[in-house]
Coordinates of C-alpha atoms in Angstrom, one line a residue:
Chain K
M1 CA 4.7 6.7 5.7
K2 CA 2.9 9.8 6.9
R3 CA 3.8 11.6 3.7
S4 CA 2.6 8.7 1.6
F5 CA -0.7 8.6 3.6
I6 CA -1.3 12.4 3.1
E7 CA -0.6 12.2 -0.6
A8 CA -2.7 9.1 -0.9
V9 CA -5.6 11.0 0.7
I10 CA -5.1 13.9 -1.6
A11 CA -5.1 11.6 -4.6
V12 CA -8.3 9.8 -3.5
F13 CA -10.3 13.0 -2.8
N14 CA -8.9 15.2 -5.5
R15 CA -9.3 12.6 -8.2
A16 CA -12.9 12.4 -7.2
K17 CA -14.3 11.1 -10.5
N18 CA -11.8 8.3 -10.8
S19 CA -12.1 7.4 -7.2
L20 CA -15.9 7.3 -7.4
A21 CA -15.8 5.2 -10.5
L22 CA -13.4 2.7 -8.8
L23 CA -15.5 2.9 -5.6
A24 CA -18.6 2.0 -7.7
V25 CA -16.9 -0.9 -9.3
M26 CA -15.7 -2.2 -5.9
V27 CA -19.1 -1.8 -4.3
L28 CA -20.7 -3.6 -7.2
A29 CA -18.1 -6.4 -6.9
L30 CA -18.5 -6.7 -3.2
L31 CA -22.3 -6.8 -3.4
T32 CA -22.1 -9.4 -6.0
I33 CA -19.7 -11.5 -3.9
S34 CA -21.8 -11.0 -0.7
L35 CA -25.0 -12.1 -2.4
F36 CA -23.2 -15.0 -4.0
Y37 CA -22.3 -16.0 -0.5
L38 CA -25.8 -15.3 0.8
F39 CA -27.3 -17.7 -1.7
M40 CA -24.8 -20.3 -0.8
S41 CA -25.3 -20.0 2.9
S42 CA -29.0 -19.6 2.8
K43 CA -29.3 -22.9 1.0
D44 CA -27.5 -24.5 3.9
L45 CA -29.3 -22.5 6.4
I46 CA -32.7 -23.4 5.1
A47 CA -31.8 -27.1 4.9
D48 CA -30.4 -26.8 8.5
N49 CA -33.7 -25.3 9.7
I50 CA -35.7 -28.0 8.0
R51 CA -33.6 -30.7 9.6
H52 CA -33.7 -29.0 12.9
E53 CA -37.5 -28.9 12.7
L54 CA -37.7 -32.5 11.6
L55 CA -35.4 -33.7 14.4
I56 CA -37.5 -32.1 17.1
E57 CA -40.9 -32.9 15.5
G58 CA -39.7 -36.4 14.8
K59 CA -39.0 -36.9 18.5
I60 CA -42.3 -35.5 19.6
N61 CA -44.2 -37.4 17.0
S62 CA -42.1 -40.6 17.2
L63 CA -45.2 -42.5 17.8
S64 CA -47.1 -41.3 14.8
E65 CA -44.3 -40.7 12.2
D66 CA -44.3 -44.1 10.5
N67 CA -48.0 -44.3 10.0
Y68 CA -48.1 -40.7 8.8
L69 CA -45.4 -41.2 6.3
A70 CA -47.1 -44.3 4.9
K71 CA -50.3 -42.3 4.6
L72 CA -48.6 -39.6 2.7
K73 CA -47.1 -42.0 0.3
N74 CA -50.5 -43.6 -0.3
E75 CA -52.0 -40.2 -0.7
D76 CA -55.3 -41.6 0.5
I77 CA -56.9 -38.3 1.2
Q78 CA -60.3 -39.7 2.0
A79 CA -58.8 -42.0 4.6
Y80 CA -56.9 -39.1 5.9
I81 CA -60.0 -37.0 6.4
A82 CA -61.6 -40.0 8.0
D83 CA -58.7 -40.3 10.3
I84 CA -59.0 -36.7 11.3
Q85 CA -62.6 -37.2 12.2
N86 CA -61.6 -40.2 14.2
I87 CA -59.3 -38.1 16.2
Y88 CA -62.0 -36.0 17.5
K89 CA -64.1 -39.0 18.0
S90 CA -61.4 -40.5 20.0
L91 CA -61.0 -37.4 22.0
D92 CA -64.7 -37.5 22.8
E93 CA -64.3 -41.0 24.0
K94 CA -61.2 -40.4 26.1
Y95 CA -62.2 -37.0 27.5
D96 CA -65.7 -37.0 28.8
T97 CA -66.2 -33.3 29.5
A98 CA -65.8 -30.5 27.0
Y99 CA -65.9 -27.0 28.3
T100 CA -65.9 -23.9 26.2
M101 CA -64.9 -20.6 27.5
S102 CA -65.0 -17.3 25.4
M103 CA -62.2 -14.9 25.7
E104 CA -62.0 -11.4 24.4
L105 CA -59.1 -10.9 22.0
N106 CA -57.1 -7.8 22.7
A107 CA -56.5 -7.0 19.0
E108 CA -56.3 -3.2 19.4
N109 CA -53.3 -3.4 21.6
S110 CA -50.3 -3.1 19.2
E111 CA -47.8 -4.0 21.9
V112 CA -49.2 -7.4 22.3
F113 CA -48.9 -10.2 19.8
K114 CA -51.5 -12.8 19.8
L115 CA -50.4 -16.4 19.5
W116 CA -52.4 -19.5 18.9
A117 CA -51.6 -22.0 21.6
L118 CA -50.0 -25.4 20.9
D119 CA -47.3 -26.3 23.3
S120 CA -45.9 -29.1 21.1
A121 CA -45.5 -26.6 18.3
M122 CA -43.6 -24.2 20.6
N123 CA -41.4 -27.1 21.6
A124 CA -40.7 -27.8 18.0
S125 CA -39.7 -24.5 16.7
G126 CA -41.7 -21.6 17.9
Y127 CA -40.7 -19.5 15.1
S128 CA -43.1 -20.0 12.2
L129 CA -45.8 -17.7 11.4
G130 CA -48.6 -18.6 9.2
E131 CA -50.9 -15.7 9.7
S132 CA -50.5 -12.1 8.7
D133 CA -51.9 -8.7 9.4
Y134 CA -50.0 -8.4 12.7
S135 CA -49.1 -5.0 14.1
E136 CA -45.5 -4.2 13.3
D137 CA -44.5 -2.1 16.3
N138 CA -43.1 -3.3 19.6
L139 CA -44.2 -6.9 19.1
K140 CA -43.8 -9.2 22.1
I141 CA -44.0 -12.8 22.5
F142 CA -44.4 -15.4 25.3
V143 CA -42.6 -18.7 24.6
K144 CA -42.7 -22.0 26.3
E145 CA -40.1 -22.4 29.1
G146 CA -37.0 -24.2 28.0
L147 CA -37.6 -23.5 24.3
N148 CA -34.3 -23.7 22.4
I149 CA -33.6 -22.3 19.0
G150 CA -30.5 -23.7 17.3
N151 CA -29.4 -25.3 20.6
Q152 CA -29.4 -21.9 22.2
E153 CA -31.8 -21.4 25.2
L154 CA -33.8 -18.3 24.8
K155 CA -33.8 -15.5 27.4
K156 CA -36.2 -12.7 28.1
G157 CA -35.5 -9.8 25.9
D158 CA -34.1 -12.0 23.0
K159 CA -35.4 -11.3 19.6
L160 CA -37.2 -13.8 17.5
S161 CA -37.9 -13.1 13.9
F162 CA -40.7 -14.4 11.8
F163 CA -41.6 -14.2 8.2
Q164 CA -45.3 -14.0 7.3
N165 CA -46.6 -15.5 4.2
N166 CA -46.5 -12.1 2.5
G167 CA -42.8 -12.1 3.0
E168 CA -42.9 -9.4 5.6
R169 CA -40.5 -9.9 8.4
L170 CA -41.6 -9.3 12.0
D171 CA -39.3 -9.0 15.0
F172 CA -40.5 -10.0 18.4
S173 CA -39.1 -9.4 21.7
I174 CA -39.5 -12.2 24.2
A175 CA -41.7 -10.8 27.0
G176 CA -41.7 -13.8 29.2
F177 CA -42.1 -17.6 29.5
F178 CA -45.0 -19.8 30.2
S179 CA -45.1 -23.4 31.4
Y180 CA -48.0 -25.9 31.7
D181 CA -48.8 -28.4 34.2
E182 CA -47.4 -31.7 32.8
R183 CA -50.9 -33.1 32.9
Y184 CA -52.1 -30.5 30.5
S185 CA -51.6 -30.1 26.8
A186 CA -52.7 -27.7 24.2
L187 CA -54.5 -29.1 21.2
G188 CA -54.0 -27.8 17.7
D189 CA -56.1 -27.8 14.6
N190 CA -53.7 -29.9 12.6
L191 CA -53.8 -33.3 14.2
Y192 CA -52.8 -36.6 12.9
P193 CA -54.2 -40.0 13.9
D194 CA -51.6 -41.1 16.3
D195 CA -51.2 -37.7 17.9
V196 CA -53.9 -38.8 20.2
D197 CA -51.4 -41.1 21.8
L198 CA -49.3 -38.2 22.6
F199 CA -52.0 -37.1 24.9
A200 CA -52.5 -40.4 26.5
D201 CA -51.1 -39.3 29.9
K202 CA -52.6 -35.9 29.7
E203 CA -55.5 -35.1 31.9
V204 CA -56.5 -31.8 30.3
L205 CA -56.5 -30.8 26.7
Y206 CA -57.4 -27.3 25.7
A207 CA -57.5 -25.4 22.4
Y208 CA -58.3 -22.0 21.2
G209 CA -60.4 -21.2 18.3
T210 CA -61.7 -18.1 16.6
Y211 CA -64.7 -18.2 14.3
E212 CA -65.8 -16.1 11.5
D213 CA -69.0 -15.1 13.2
N214 CA -67.2 -13.3 15.9
L215 CA -63.6 -12.6 15.1
E216 CA -63.2 -10.4 18.2
M217 CA -63.7 -13.5 20.4
S218 CA -61.6 -16.5 21.0
N219 CA -63.0 -19.7 22.4
L220 CA -61.1 -21.8 24.8
Y221 CA -62.0 -25.5 24.5
I222 CA -61.0 -27.6 27.5
Y223 CA -61.2 -31.4 27.4
L224 CA -61.0 -33.2 30.6
K225 CA -60.4 -36.8 31.6
G226 CA -63.1 -37.5 34.1
S227 CA -65.3 -34.9 35.7
D228 CA -64.5 -35.3 39.4
N229 CA -62.2 -32.3 39.7
K230 CA -63.7 -30.4 36.7
E231 CA -64.1 -27.1 38.6
A232 CA -60.6 -27.2 40.1
I233 CA -59.0 -27.9 36.7
I234 CA -61.0 -25.3 34.9
K235 CA -59.9 -22.8 37.5
D236 CA -56.3 -24.0 37.2
V237 CA -56.3 -23.8 33.4
E238 CA -57.9 -20.5 33.5
G239 CA -55.3 -19.3 36.0
S240 CA -52.4 -20.6 34.0
L241 CA -53.7 -19.2 30.8
A242 CA -54.6 -15.8 32.3
A243 CA -51.2 -14.5 31.4
L244 CA -51.6 -15.8 27.9
Q245 CA -55.1 -14.4 27.3
E246 CA -53.6 -11.5 25.5
Y247 CA -51.5 -13.7 23.2
D248 CA -51.9 -16.0 20.3
I249 CA -49.7 -19.0 20.1
E250 CA -48.6 -20.1 16.7
A251 CA -49.3 -23.6 15.6
S252 CA -46.8 -25.7 13.9
F253 CA -47.2 -28.8 11.9
I254 CA -45.6 -32.2 11.4
I255 CA -43.2 -32.5 8.5
D256 CA -41.4 -35.5 7.2
E257 CA -38.3 -36.3 5.0
S258 CA -40.3 -36.3 1.8
H259 CA -41.3 -32.7 2.5
V260 CA -37.7 -31.9 3.4
R261 CA -36.5 -33.4 0.2
A262 CA -39.1 -31.6 -1.9
I263 CA -38.3 -28.3 -0.2
E264 CA -34.6 -28.9 -0.6
E265 CA -34.9 -29.7 -4.2
N266 CA -37.0 -26.6 -4.7
I267 CA -34.4 -24.4 -2.9
A268 CA -31.6 -26.1 -4.8
G269 CA -33.4 -25.1 -8.1
I270 CA -33.8 -21.6 -7.1
G271 CA -30.3 -21.5 -5.6
N272 CA -28.6 -22.9 -8.6
L273 CA -30.1 -20.2 -10.8
Y274 CA -28.8 -17.6 -8.5
L275 CA -25.4 -19.3 -8.2
I276 CA -25.0 -19.4 -12.0
F277 CA -25.9 -15.8 -12.3
A278 CA -23.7 -14.8 -9.3
F279 CA -20.8 -16.9 -10.7
M280 CA -21.0 -15.2 -14.1
M281 CA -21.1 -11.8 -12.3
L282 CA -18.1 -12.7 -10.3
I283 CA -16.1 -13.5 -13.4
L284 CA -17.3 -10.3 -15.0
I285 CA -16.5 -8.3 -12.0
S286 CA -13.1 -9.8 -11.6
I287 CA -12.2 -8.9 -15.2
L288 CA -13.7 -5.5 -14.8
L289 CA -11.7 -4.9 -11.6
L290 CA -8.4 -5.9 -13.3
A291 CA -9.2 -3.8 -16.4
F292 CA -10.1 -0.8 -14.2
N293 CA -6.9 -1.1 -12.2
L294 CA -4.9 -1.3 -15.5
Y295 CA -6.7 1.5 -17.0
D296 CA -6.6 3.8 -13.9
L297 CA -2.8 3.3 -13.5
R298 CA -2.2 3.7 -17.2
K299 CA -3.9 7.1 -16.9
R300 CA -1.5 7.9 -14.1
F301 CA 1.8 7.0 -15.8
R302 CA 2.7 10.7 -16.2
E303 CA 1.9 11.5 -12.6
M304 CA 4.1 8.6 -11.5
G305 CA 6.9 9.8 -13.9
I306 CA 6.7 13.3 -12.2
F307 CA 7.0 11.8 -8.8
I308 CA 10.0 9.7 -9.9
A309 CA 11.5 12.9 -11.4
L310 CA 11.1 14.6 -8.0
G311 CA 13.0 11.8 -6.4
N312 CA 10.4 9.3 -5.3
T313 CA 11.4 5.6 -5.4
K314 CA 9.1 3.1 -7.2
S315 CA 8.6 1.4 -3.8
E316 CA 7.4 4.6 -2.2
L317 CA 5.0 5.1 -5.2
F318 CA 3.7 1.6 -4.7
L319 CA 3.1 2.2 -1.0
R320 CA 1.1 5.3 -1.8
L321 CA -1.0 3.4 -4.4
V322 CA -1.6 0.7 -1.8
I323 CA -2.7 3.3 0.8
E324 CA -5.0 4.8 -1.8
K325 CA -6.4 1.4 -2.5
T326 CA -6.9 0.7 1.2
I327 CA -8.8 4.0 1.7
L328 CA -11.1 3.1 -1.3
L329 CA -11.6 -0.4 0.0
L330 CA -12.5 0.9 3.5
L331 CA -15.0 3.4 1.9
A332 CA -16.4 0.5 -0.2
F333 CA -16.9 -1.7 2.9
I334 CA -18.6 1.3 4.7
V335 CA -21.0 1.6 1.7
V336 CA -21.5 -2.1 1.1
I337 CA -22.4 -3.2 4.6
P338 CA -25.7 -1.3 4.9
L339 CA -26.5 -1.7 1.2
F340 CA -26.0 -5.5 1.5
N341 CA -28.1 -5.6 4.6
I342 CA -31.0 -4.1 2.6
L343 CA -30.4 -6.3 -0.4
A344 CA -30.2 -9.4 1.9
R345 CA -33.7 -8.6 3.3
Q346 CA -34.9 -8.3 -0.3
A347 CA -33.2 -11.6 -1.2
D348 CA -34.9 -13.2 1.9
I349 CA -38.3 -12.1 0.6
L350 CA -37.4 -13.3 -2.9
I351 CA -36.5 -16.7 -1.7
L352 CA -39.4 -16.8 0.7
D353 CA -41.9 -16.1 -2.1
S354 CA -40.5 -18.9 -4.1
L355 CA -40.7 -21.2 -1.2
S356 CA -44.2 -20.1 -0.4
S357 CA -45.2 -21.1 -3.8
A358 CA -43.5 -24.5 -3.3
Y359 CA -45.4 -25.0 0.0
L360 CA -48.7 -24.1 -1.6
Q361 CA -48.0 -26.6 -4.4
M362 CA -47.1 -29.3 -1.9
Q363 CA -50.1 -28.6 0.3
K364 CA -52.3 -29.0 -2.8
T365 CA -50.5 -32.3 -3.8
L366 CA -50.3 -33.8 -0.4
D367 CA -53.3 -32.1 1.2
V368 CA -51.4 -31.5 4.3
S369 CA -50.2 -28.3 5.9
I370 CA -46.5 -27.7 5.8
M371 CA -44.9 -25.5 8.3
N372 CA -43.7 -22.2 6.9
M373 CA -40.0 -22.0 7.2
S374 CA -38.6 -18.9 8.6
L375 CA -35.7 -17.3 6.7
A376 CA -35.1 -14.9 9.5
G377 CA -31.5 -14.8 10.3
L378 CA -30.3 -14.5 6.7
S379 CA -30.4 -10.8 6.7
S380 CA -29.3 -10.6 10.3
L381 CA -26.3 -12.6 9.7
R382 CA -25.1 -15.1 12.3
S383 CA -21.7 -14.7 13.8
T384 CA -20.3 -17.5 11.7
E385 CA -21.6 -15.9 8.6
I386 CA -20.1 -12.6 9.6
K387 CA -16.8 -14.3 10.1
D388 CA -17.1 -15.8 6.6
L389 CA -18.0 -12.5 5.1
I390 CA -15.0 -10.8 6.8
F391 CA -12.8 -13.5 5.2
I392 CA -14.5 -13.0 1.8
Y393 CA -14.0 -9.2 2.2
L394 CA -10.3 -9.7 3.1
S395 CA -9.9 -11.9 0.1
F396 CA -11.5 -9.2 -2.1
A397 CA -9.0 -6.7 -0.7
F398 CA -6.2 -9.2 -1.4
M399 CA -7.5 -9.5 -5.0
N400 CA -7.4 -5.7 -5.4
Y401 CA -3.9 -5.5 -4.1
F402 CA -2.9 -8.3 -6.4
Y403 CA -4.4 -6.6 -9.4
L404 CA -2.7 -3.3 -8.3
A405 CA 0.6 -5.0 -8.1
L406 CA 0.1 -6.6 -11.5
S407 CA -0.7 -3.2 -13.0
Y408 CA 2.2 -1.6 -11.2
L409 CA 4.5 -4.2 -12.8
G410 CA 3.4 -2.8 -16.1
L411 CA 4.4 0.7 -14.9
C412 CA 7.8 -0.6 -13.7
R413 CA 8.7 -2.0 -17.1
Q414 CA 8.4 1.6 -18.6
K415 CA 11.3 4.0 -18.8
T416 CA 10.7 7.1 -16.8
V417 CA 11.0 9.2 -19.9
S418 CA 8.1 7.2 -21.4
L419 CA 6.0 7.7 -18.4
L420 CA 6.6 11.5 -18.6
K421 CA 5.7 11.5 -22.3
D422 CA 2.4 9.7 -21.6
Chain A
M1 CA 37.5 21.3 -5.3
M2 CA 36.3 19.8 -8.6
K3 CA 35.4 22.6 -11.1
E4 CA 32.9 20.5 -13.1
I5 CA 29.8 19.6 -11.4
L6 CA 28.3 17.6 -14.2
Q7 CA 29.9 16.0 -17.2
A8 CA 28.6 14.1 -20.1
F9 CA 31.4 11.7 -21.3
N10 CA 31.4 10.0 -24.8
I11 CA 27.7 9.8 -24.9
A12 CA 26.1 7.7 -27.7
Y13 CA 22.3 7.5 -28.0
R14 CA 20.1 6.1 -30.8
V15 CA 16.4 6.2 -31.2
N16 CA 14.6 3.3 -32.8
D17 CA 11.1 4.3 -34.0
G18 CA 10.4 0.8 -35.2
K19 CA 11.3 1.6 -38.9
N20 CA 14.4 3.6 -38.7
V21 CA 17.3 4.0 -36.3
K22 CA 18.3 7.6 -35.7
V23 CA 21.6 8.4 -34.2
L24 CA 21.1 11.4 -31.8
F25 CA 24.6 11.5 -30.1
E26 CA 27.9 10.0 -31.0
N27 CA 30.9 10.4 -28.7
C28 CA 29.3 13.5 -27.3
S29 CA 31.1 15.1 -24.3
L30 CA 30.3 18.2 -22.4
S31 CA 31.2 19.6 -19.1
F32 CA 29.2 22.0 -16.8
D33 CA 30.8 24.1 -14.1
A34 CA 29.0 25.0 -10.8
G35 CA 27.2 28.4 -10.6
K36 CA 26.9 29.0 -14.3
F37 CA 23.9 29.4 -16.7
Y38 CA 24.3 27.1 -19.6
C39 CA 22.1 27.2 -22.7
L40 CA 21.9 24.2 -25.1
L41 CA 20.5 25.3 -28.4
G42 CA 19.2 23.1 -31.3
E43 CA 16.5 22.6 -33.8
S44 CA 13.2 20.9 -32.8
G45 CA 13.6 17.2 -32.8
S46 CA 17.4 17.3 -32.7
G47 CA 17.7 15.6 -29.3
K48 CA 18.1 18.5 -26.9
T49 CA 15.4 17.2 -24.6
T50 CA 16.8 13.7 -24.8
F51 CA 20.2 15.0 -23.7
L52 CA 18.6 16.8 -20.8
H53 CA 16.9 13.5 -19.8
L54 CA 20.2 11.8 -20.0
L55 CA 21.7 14.5 -17.7
A56 CA 18.8 14.0 -15.3
G57 CA 19.3 10.3 -15.2
L58 CA 15.7 9.8 -16.5
D59 CA 17.1 7.9 -19.5
K60 CA 20.3 6.0 -20.0
P61 CA 22.8 6.5 -22.8
D62 CA 23.7 3.5 -25.1
K63 CA 27.3 4.3 -24.4
G64 CA 29.2 6.7 -22.3
H65 CA 28.7 8.1 -18.8
I66 CA 27.1 11.1 -17.1
L67 CA 29.3 12.1 -14.1
Y68 CA 28.1 14.1 -11.2
R69 CA 31.0 15.5 -9.3
G70 CA 33.2 12.9 -11.0
K71 CA 30.9 10.0 -10.1
D72 CA 28.8 8.0 -12.7
I73 CA 25.2 8.8 -11.9
Q74 CA 24.5 5.1 -12.5
E75 CA 26.4 4.4 -9.3
I76 CA 24.3 7.0 -7.4
E77 CA 20.8 5.8 -6.6
R78 CA 18.6 7.5 -9.1
N79 CA 16.1 8.7 -6.6
N80 CA 18.9 10.1 -4.5
Y81 CA 20.3 11.9 -7.5
L82 CA 17.0 13.3 -8.5
R83 CA 15.9 14.2 -4.9
D84 CA 19.2 15.7 -3.7
H85 CA 21.2 17.0 -6.7
V86 CA 19.0 17.7 -9.7
S87 CA 15.8 19.5 -10.3
I88 CA 13.9 19.5 -13.6
I89 CA 11.7 22.2 -15.1
F90 CA 9.7 20.6 -17.8
Q91 CA 8.5 22.3 -21.0
D92 CA 4.9 21.3 -20.2
Y93 CA 5.5 22.0 -16.5
N94 CA 4.6 18.5 -15.4
L95 CA 2.8 19.7 -12.3
I96 CA 0.4 17.1 -10.6
P97 CA -2.9 18.1 -12.2
Y98 CA -5.2 17.0 -9.4
M99 CA -3.2 18.9 -6.7
N100 CA -3.3 22.6 -6.0
V101 CA -0.3 24.9 -6.1
Y102 CA 0.4 24.4 -2.4
Q103 CA 0.1 20.6 -2.6
N104 CA 2.5 20.5 -5.6
I105 CA 5.2 22.4 -3.9
A106 CA 4.6 20.6 -0.6
A107 CA 4.8 17.2 -2.3
A108 CA 8.2 18.1 -3.8
M109 CA 9.4 19.4 -0.3
A110 CA 8.1 16.3 1.4
I111 CA 10.0 14.1 -1.0
K112 CA 13.1 16.1 -0.2
K113 CA 12.3 15.7 3.4
L114 CA 12.2 19.5 3.9
P115 CA 10.0 21.2 6.5
Y116 CA 7.4 23.5 5.1
T117 CA 4.5 25.7 6.2
K118 CA 1.9 27.6 4.3
E119 CA 3.8 30.7 5.2
S120 CA 7.1 29.4 3.8
I121 CA 5.4 28.3 0.6
A122 CA 3.6 31.7 0.2
E123 CA 7.0 33.3 0.6
M124 CA 8.5 31.2 -2.2
L125 CA 5.6 32.1 -4.4
K126 CA 6.1 35.7 -3.7
K127 CA 9.7 35.4 -4.8
V128 CA 8.5 34.3 -8.3
K129 CA 6.0 37.1 -8.3
L130 CA 3.0 34.9 -7.8
D131 CA 0.0 36.1 -5.8
T132 CA -0.5 34.0 -2.8
D133 CA -4.2 33.8 -3.6
I134 CA -3.4 31.1 -6.1
M135 CA -1.9 28.8 -3.5
F136 CA -5.0 26.7 -3.2
K137 CA -6.0 26.9 -6.8
R138 CA -6.0 23.8 -8.9
I139 CA -3.2 23.6 -11.5
N140 CA -5.6 23.5 -14.4
L141 CA -7.0 26.9 -13.5
L142 CA -3.6 28.6 -13.8
S143 CA -2.2 30.4 -16.8
G144 CA 0.9 29.1 -18.6
G145 CA 3.1 31.7 -17.0
E146 CA 1.7 30.9 -13.5
K147 CA 2.2 27.2 -14.1
Q148 CA 5.8 27.8 -15.2
R149 CA 6.5 29.9 -12.1
V150 CA 5.0 27.2 -9.9
A151 CA 7.3 24.7 -11.7
I152 CA 10.3 27.0 -11.0
V153 CA 9.4 27.2 -7.3
R154 CA 9.1 23.5 -7.2
A155 CA 12.5 23.1 -8.9
L156 CA 14.2 25.6 -6.5
V157 CA 13.1 24.0 -3.2
G158 CA 15.9 22.2 -1.5
N159 CA 19.6 22.3 -2.0
N160 CA 19.8 20.7 -5.4
D161 CA 22.8 22.3 -7.1
I162 CA 21.7 21.6 -10.7
I163 CA 18.6 22.8 -12.4
L164 CA 17.8 21.3 -15.8
A165 CA 15.2 23.2 -17.7
D166 CA 13.5 22.1 -20.9
E167 CA 12.3 25.0 -23.0
P168 CA 11.2 26.9 -19.9
T169 CA 9.8 29.8 -22.0
G170 CA 8.5 27.7 -24.8
N171 CA 4.8 28.2 -24.1
L172 CA 5.1 31.8 -22.9
D173 CA 4.7 35.2 -24.5
S174 CA 7.9 37.3 -24.7
D175 CA 7.4 39.5 -21.7
T176 CA 6.6 36.5 -19.5
A177 CA 9.5 34.6 -21.0
K178 CA 11.9 37.5 -20.0
E179 CA 10.6 37.4 -16.5
I180 CA 11.0 33.7 -16.2
I181 CA 14.6 33.9 -17.5
A182 CA 15.3 36.7 -15.0
L183 CA 13.9 34.6 -12.2
L184 CA 16.0 31.6 -13.1
K185 CA 19.1 33.7 -13.4
T186 CA 18.6 35.3 -10.0
A187 CA 18.2 31.8 -8.5
V188 CA 21.4 30.6 -10.2
Y189 CA 23.6 33.4 -9.1
K190 CA 22.1 33.9 -5.6
Q191 CA 22.1 30.3 -4.7
H192 CA 25.2 29.3 -6.7
K193 CA 23.3 26.7 -8.7
T194 CA 24.1 25.4 -12.1
L195 CA 21.3 26.0 -14.6
I196 CA 21.3 24.0 -17.9
V197 CA 18.5 25.1 -20.2
V198 CA 17.7 23.5 -23.6
S199 CA 16.0 25.8 -25.9
H200 CA 15.6 27.0 -29.5
S201 CA 15.0 30.6 -28.2
E202 CA 17.5 33.3 -29.0
L203 CA 16.2 35.2 -26.0
V204 CA 17.3 32.4 -23.7
A205 CA 20.6 32.1 -25.6
E206 CA 21.4 35.7 -25.0
S207 CA 20.9 35.2 -21.3
G208 CA 23.2 32.2 -20.9
D209 CA 26.8 32.4 -19.6
V210 CA 27.8 29.6 -21.9
V211 CA 25.9 28.6 -25.0
Y212 CA 26.3 25.3 -26.9
I213 CA 24.6 24.3 -30.1
L214 CA 23.7 20.8 -31.0
D215 CA 25.5 20.0 -34.3
Q216 CA 23.6 17.4 -36.1
K217 CA 26.6 16.5 -38.3
I218 CA 28.9 15.6 -35.5
K219 CA 26.0 14.4 -33.3
G220 CA 27.3 16.5 -30.4
F221 CA 27.5 19.9 -28.9
V222 CA 29.7 22.7 -30.1
P223 CA 30.2 26.1 -28.4
K224 CA 28.3 28.9 -30.0
S225 CA 30.7 31.2 -31.8

């Protein structure tokens, strides 16, 4: 075994050109298979994300969902705009005091990420990102206490990844958690008629806003139910928001099944193209690998004949070839893993671009904002996906060994004399 | 103790090139004693190399038997026979091209399960008048004479008592050819090995203890008169 290993190492490194060529074919094959898998799994992952969002949003907005869906089907844009206006009117009726407070944005501090505040949005997902032009270094985020992503409770120091509309991925570290008094609620820009009911039991509503006339300043709007305890509430809100003054909190929006289906169809369309391409590549790669195995061993008939003439058994020779193949496979895996990581990121962006176009199209058609889905997590594969990839890579290795065995059967059919004449 | 170390008994062998069937050997028998230098002469294409391959067990006769110390080599595991009893020196050296000199010899020693060191291999190279500087040279950088010497070193490692050599001087100039023959003879007599050389070279024939000629009429070997 030791001798076979040493000779296999010599063969791999001394036959550098052949080894490199075989390695290149293997790397190409593995990348194709990995990307094929990525497209397959990303389709499911995106759909899962959408359903996850819908589930939580649906719960939060259970009061408004039916009406909202009906509205979308009617596509009565004018009525919709009127409804929006009614929301604010309703707010004015229900909340008798509006208080505006200016806050300085700490835009220069690259360590701090500014979020737009909307706690229902944070409950819903907390990982969409509509804006761009964020600093890329050392980004931190505060999230609402108890926020779960994928049924997993977030902890301080956990990473959250976001994609911006420009496809750029940003990684945030959770700096801390915030919680609101149950009587308070943040108010977002994108409200739907029945959302007001959500706030029925809230005593304080507040919202941030930044206006073009002064981008450096953010206004805090506070709506109060009754004015008896105005000063105490303002103080309380200011206090609870003090820690958040340096942060923006991202807003998220209501989505519904029709959106999900539209997005899924869009993804399926994109995915199918990739799948067809990847499937064809797989067949080609498979043929190429078999051909390369046959060709490589055919070129080594004489060498095999010499080893037999020196007293090697055919099984010893096969063992050496298996070890050679194993070394090359290991090298291929070492090359493929970082390469695939880079390619996966690019693929994320590719899909995201397509999705962004789809969102824009839908926003135009439906005149509603649709949450930007985060594809983060595709390139940083989840543990289940890593398990799948390990299985795929092992299958690939098995395929290589199978092709080697097939090629070797061809060698075994030859007379030793014929091998030496080759 | 049996005098004959190797015997070819009633060998028949035909070659089919797809169009014609050519009979190379018919009832061909030949015996080889231990510790002697045999030379098998014959014209090109007459079947000398094929006969050597039959003796080495690399090919099988259509009829007849090759006996090693009285035992049919078909009954001995081929790899055991090649590993422990017979060494072959090929006309075109058949060294592993991607290995260097050291690795070629070390590979053969490893197959024979013999211990080796760089020093021991360097010593072997010196014995065939090879500079130890070439030890880590790739085979394709060696001259024909150097390659043949390396092939001889590889054939001489271990305790194989039969050395089969196919035109060992075929690609060499006459001075180098003489040196190679001298080297082989030394090995044969010092180590009491049996050397069977097929050649068409008179120089080789002159050196042999026993010389046979392949007679194409009788499809077998006859002693050179």
